[in-house]
PDB file of C-alpha atoms in Angstrom:
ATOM      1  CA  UNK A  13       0.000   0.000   0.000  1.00 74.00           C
ATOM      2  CA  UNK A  14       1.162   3.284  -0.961  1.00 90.00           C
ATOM      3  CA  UNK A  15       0.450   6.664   1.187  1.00 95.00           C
ATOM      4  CA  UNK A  16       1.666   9.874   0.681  1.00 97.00           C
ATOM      5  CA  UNK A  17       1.096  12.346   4.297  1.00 97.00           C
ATOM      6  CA  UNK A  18      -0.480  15.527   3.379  1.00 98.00           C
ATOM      7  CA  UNK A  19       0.299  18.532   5.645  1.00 96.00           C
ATOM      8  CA  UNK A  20      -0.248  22.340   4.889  1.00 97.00           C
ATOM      9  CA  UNK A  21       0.433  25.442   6.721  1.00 97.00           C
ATOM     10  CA  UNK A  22      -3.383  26.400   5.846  1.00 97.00           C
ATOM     11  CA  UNK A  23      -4.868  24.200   9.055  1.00 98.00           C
ATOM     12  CA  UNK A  24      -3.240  23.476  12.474  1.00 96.00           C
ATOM     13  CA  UNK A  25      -0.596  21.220  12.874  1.00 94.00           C
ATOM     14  CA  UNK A  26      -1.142  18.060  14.438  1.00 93.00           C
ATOM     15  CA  UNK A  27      -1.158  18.076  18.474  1.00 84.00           C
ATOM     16  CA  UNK A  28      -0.404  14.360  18.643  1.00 89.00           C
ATOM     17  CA  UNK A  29       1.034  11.793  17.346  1.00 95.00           C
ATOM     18  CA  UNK A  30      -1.421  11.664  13.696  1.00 96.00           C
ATOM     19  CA  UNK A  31      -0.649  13.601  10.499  1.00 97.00           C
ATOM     20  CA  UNK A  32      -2.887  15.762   9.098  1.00 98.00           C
ATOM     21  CA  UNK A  33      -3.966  13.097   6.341  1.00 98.00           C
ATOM     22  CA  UNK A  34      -2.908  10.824   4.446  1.00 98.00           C
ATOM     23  CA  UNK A  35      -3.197  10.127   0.396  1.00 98.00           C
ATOM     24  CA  UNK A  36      -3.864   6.578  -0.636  1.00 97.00           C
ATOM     25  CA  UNK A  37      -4.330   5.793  -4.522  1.00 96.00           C
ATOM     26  CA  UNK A  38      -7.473   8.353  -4.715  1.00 96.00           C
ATOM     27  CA  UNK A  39      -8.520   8.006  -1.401  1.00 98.00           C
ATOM     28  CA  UNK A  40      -7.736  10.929   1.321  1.00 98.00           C
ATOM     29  CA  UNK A  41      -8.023  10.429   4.521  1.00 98.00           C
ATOM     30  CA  UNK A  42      -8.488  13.957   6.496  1.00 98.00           C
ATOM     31  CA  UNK A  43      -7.786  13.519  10.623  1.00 98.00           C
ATOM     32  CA  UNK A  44     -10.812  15.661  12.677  1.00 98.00           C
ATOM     33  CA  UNK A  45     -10.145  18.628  12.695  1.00 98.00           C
ATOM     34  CA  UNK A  46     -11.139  21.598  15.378  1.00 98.00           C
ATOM     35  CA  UNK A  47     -11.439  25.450  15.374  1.00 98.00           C
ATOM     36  CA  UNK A  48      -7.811  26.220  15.661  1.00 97.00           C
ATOM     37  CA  UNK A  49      -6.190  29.126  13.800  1.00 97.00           C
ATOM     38  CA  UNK A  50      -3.234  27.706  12.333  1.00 97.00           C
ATOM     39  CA  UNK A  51      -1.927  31.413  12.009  1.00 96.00           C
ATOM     40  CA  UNK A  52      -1.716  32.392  15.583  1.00 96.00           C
ATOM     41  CA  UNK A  53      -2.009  28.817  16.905  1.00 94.00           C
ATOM     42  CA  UNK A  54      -5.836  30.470  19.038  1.00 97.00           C
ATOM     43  CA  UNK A  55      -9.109  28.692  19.372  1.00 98.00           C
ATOM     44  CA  UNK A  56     -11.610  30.259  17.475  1.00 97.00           C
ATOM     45  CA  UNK A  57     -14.761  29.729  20.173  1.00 97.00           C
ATOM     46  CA  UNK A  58     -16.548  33.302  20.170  1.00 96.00           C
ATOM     47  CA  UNK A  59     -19.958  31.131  19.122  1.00 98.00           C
ATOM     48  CA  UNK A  60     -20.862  27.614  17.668  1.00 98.00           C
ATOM     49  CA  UNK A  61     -21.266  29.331  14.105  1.00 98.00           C
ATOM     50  CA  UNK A  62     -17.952  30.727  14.006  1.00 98.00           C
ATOM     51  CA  UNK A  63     -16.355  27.926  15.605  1.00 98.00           C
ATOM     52  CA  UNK A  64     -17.755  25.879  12.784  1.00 98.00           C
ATOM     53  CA  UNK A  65     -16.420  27.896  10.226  1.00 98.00           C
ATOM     54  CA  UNK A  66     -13.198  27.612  11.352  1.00 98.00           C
ATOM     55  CA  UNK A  67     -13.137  23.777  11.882  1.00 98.00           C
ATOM     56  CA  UNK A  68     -14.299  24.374   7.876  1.00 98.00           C
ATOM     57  CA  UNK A  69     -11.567  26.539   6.440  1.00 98.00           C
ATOM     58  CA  UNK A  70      -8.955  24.251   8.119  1.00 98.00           C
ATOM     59  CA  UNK A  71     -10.458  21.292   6.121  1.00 98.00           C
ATOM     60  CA  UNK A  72     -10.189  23.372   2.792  1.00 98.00           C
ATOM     61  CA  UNK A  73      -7.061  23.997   3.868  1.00 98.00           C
ATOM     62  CA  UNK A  74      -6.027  20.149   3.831  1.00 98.00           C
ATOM     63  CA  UNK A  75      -8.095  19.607   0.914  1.00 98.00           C
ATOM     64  CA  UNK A  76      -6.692  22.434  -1.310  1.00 98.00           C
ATOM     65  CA  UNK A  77      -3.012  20.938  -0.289  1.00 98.00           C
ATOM     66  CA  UNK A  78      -4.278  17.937  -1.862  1.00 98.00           C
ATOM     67  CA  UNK A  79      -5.504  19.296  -5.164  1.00 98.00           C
ATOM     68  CA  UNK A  80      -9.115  18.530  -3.692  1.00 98.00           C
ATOM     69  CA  UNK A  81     -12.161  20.811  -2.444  1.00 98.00           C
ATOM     70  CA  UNK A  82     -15.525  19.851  -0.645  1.00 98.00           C
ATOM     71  CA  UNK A  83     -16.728  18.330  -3.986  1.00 97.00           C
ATOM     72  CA  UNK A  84     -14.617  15.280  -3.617  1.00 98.00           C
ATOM     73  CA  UNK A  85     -15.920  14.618   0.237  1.00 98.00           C
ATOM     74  CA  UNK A  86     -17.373  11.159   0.349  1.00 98.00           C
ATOM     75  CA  UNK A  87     -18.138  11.140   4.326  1.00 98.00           C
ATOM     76  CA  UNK A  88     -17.985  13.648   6.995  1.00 98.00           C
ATOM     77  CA  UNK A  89     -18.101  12.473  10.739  1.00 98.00           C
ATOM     78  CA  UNK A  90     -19.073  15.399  13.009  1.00 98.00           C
ATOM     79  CA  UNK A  91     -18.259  15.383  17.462  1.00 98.00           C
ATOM     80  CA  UNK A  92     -20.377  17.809  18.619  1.00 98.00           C
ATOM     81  CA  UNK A  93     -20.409  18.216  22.455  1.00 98.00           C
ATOM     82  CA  UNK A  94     -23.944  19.673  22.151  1.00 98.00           C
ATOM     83  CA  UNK A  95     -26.227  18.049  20.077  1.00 97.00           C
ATOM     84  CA  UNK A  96     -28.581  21.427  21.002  1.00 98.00           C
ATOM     85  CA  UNK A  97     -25.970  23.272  18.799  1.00 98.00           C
ATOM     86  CA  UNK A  98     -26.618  20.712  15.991  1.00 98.00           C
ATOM     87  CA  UNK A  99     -28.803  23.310  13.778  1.00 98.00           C
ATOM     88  CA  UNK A 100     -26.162  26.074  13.850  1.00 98.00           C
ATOM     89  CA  UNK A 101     -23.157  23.919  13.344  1.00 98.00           C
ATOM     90  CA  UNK A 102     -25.777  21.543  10.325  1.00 97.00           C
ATOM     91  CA  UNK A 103     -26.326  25.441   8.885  1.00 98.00           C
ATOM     92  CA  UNK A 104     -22.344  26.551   8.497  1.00 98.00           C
ATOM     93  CA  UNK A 105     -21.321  22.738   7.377  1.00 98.00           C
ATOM     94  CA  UNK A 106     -24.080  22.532   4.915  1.00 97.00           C
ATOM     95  CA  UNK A 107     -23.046  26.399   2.983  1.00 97.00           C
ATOM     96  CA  UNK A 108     -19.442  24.636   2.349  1.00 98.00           C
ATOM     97  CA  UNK A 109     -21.320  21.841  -0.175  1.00 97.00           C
ATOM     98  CA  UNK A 110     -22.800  22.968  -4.001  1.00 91.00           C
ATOM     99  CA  UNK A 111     -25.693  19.821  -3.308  1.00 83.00           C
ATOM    100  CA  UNK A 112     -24.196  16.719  -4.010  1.00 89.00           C
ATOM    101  CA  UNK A 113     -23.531  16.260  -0.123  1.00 96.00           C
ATOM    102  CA  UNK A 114     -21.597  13.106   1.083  1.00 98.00           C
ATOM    103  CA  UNK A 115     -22.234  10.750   3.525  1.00 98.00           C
ATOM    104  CA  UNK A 116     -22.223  11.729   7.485  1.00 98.00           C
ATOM    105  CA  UNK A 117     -23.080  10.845  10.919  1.00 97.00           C
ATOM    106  CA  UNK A 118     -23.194  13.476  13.813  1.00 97.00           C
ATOM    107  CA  UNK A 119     -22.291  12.088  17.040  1.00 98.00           C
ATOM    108  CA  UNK A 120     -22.684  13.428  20.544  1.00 98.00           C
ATOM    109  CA  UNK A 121     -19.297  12.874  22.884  1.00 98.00           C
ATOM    110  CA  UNK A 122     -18.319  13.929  26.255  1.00 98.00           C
ATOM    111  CA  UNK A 123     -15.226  15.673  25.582  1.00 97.00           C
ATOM    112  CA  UNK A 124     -13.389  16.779  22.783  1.00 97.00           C
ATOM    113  CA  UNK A 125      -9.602  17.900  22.581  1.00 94.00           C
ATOM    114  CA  UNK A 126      -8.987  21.283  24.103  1.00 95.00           C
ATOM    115  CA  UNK A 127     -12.470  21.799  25.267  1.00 96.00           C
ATOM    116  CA  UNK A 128     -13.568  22.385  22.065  1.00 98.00           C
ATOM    117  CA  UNK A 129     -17.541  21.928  20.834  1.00 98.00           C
ATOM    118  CA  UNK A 130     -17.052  20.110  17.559  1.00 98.00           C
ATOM    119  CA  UNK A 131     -14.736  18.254  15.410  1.00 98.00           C
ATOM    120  CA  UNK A 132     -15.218  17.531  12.022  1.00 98.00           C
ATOM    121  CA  UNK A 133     -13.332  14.935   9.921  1.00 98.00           C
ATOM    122  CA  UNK A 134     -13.625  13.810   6.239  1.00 98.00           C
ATOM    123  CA  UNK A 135     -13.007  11.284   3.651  1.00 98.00           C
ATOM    124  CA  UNK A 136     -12.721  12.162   0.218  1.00 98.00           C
ATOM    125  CA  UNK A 137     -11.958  10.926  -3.305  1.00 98.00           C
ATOM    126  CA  UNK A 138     -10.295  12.246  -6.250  1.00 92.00           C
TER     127      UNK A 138
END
């Protein structure tokens, strides 16, 4: 199996041991991702709208790096801490797709890395 790691200065770098995806044949594989500013290294959690924006740019980010946008996502998973915030963070996520939207389930969790209220990763296809 081949894999090429895709990283880009246009979404956080990793905080663990994980890359920030990996390529394999047409398949990418995007890690979740929260609202961290990769410019200044800051949460982004003034409100649940916002937030979700973020988490959104910094998967462009990863996509663009792969020659990809949100028209190649197969499957999103979404961590939400709140599933009362699901309408708000349902209304950002769904502006980022033209239609043809993938694949996804929304899960409630107890706790997400640095306190944050949702995580969003992706699969997608070239």
């Amino acid at each position: 199996m081949e894999k090429q790691i895709i990283n880009t200065k246009n979404a956080p770098a990793p905080i663990g041991p994980y890359n920030q995806a990996i390529l394999s044949g047409n398949l990418l594989f995007v890690s979740g991702q929260i609202a961290l500013n990769p410019d200044n290294n800051q949460l982004v959690l003034d409100d649940i709208k916002t937030e979700t924006h973020q988490v959104m740019k910094n998967l462009n980010g990863i996509l663009s790096e792969a020659g990809m946008d949100f028209d190649n996502v197969l499957k999103t998973t979404i961590f939400i801490m709140n599933m009362n915030d699901f309408a708000q963070i349902n209304e950002v996520y769904g502006s980022y797709f033209t239609g043809d939207y993938p694949a996804r389930e929304t899960v409630q969790v107890a706790a997400l890395p640095k306190g944050v209220n949702v995580e969003i990763s992706v699969i997608a296809s070239k």
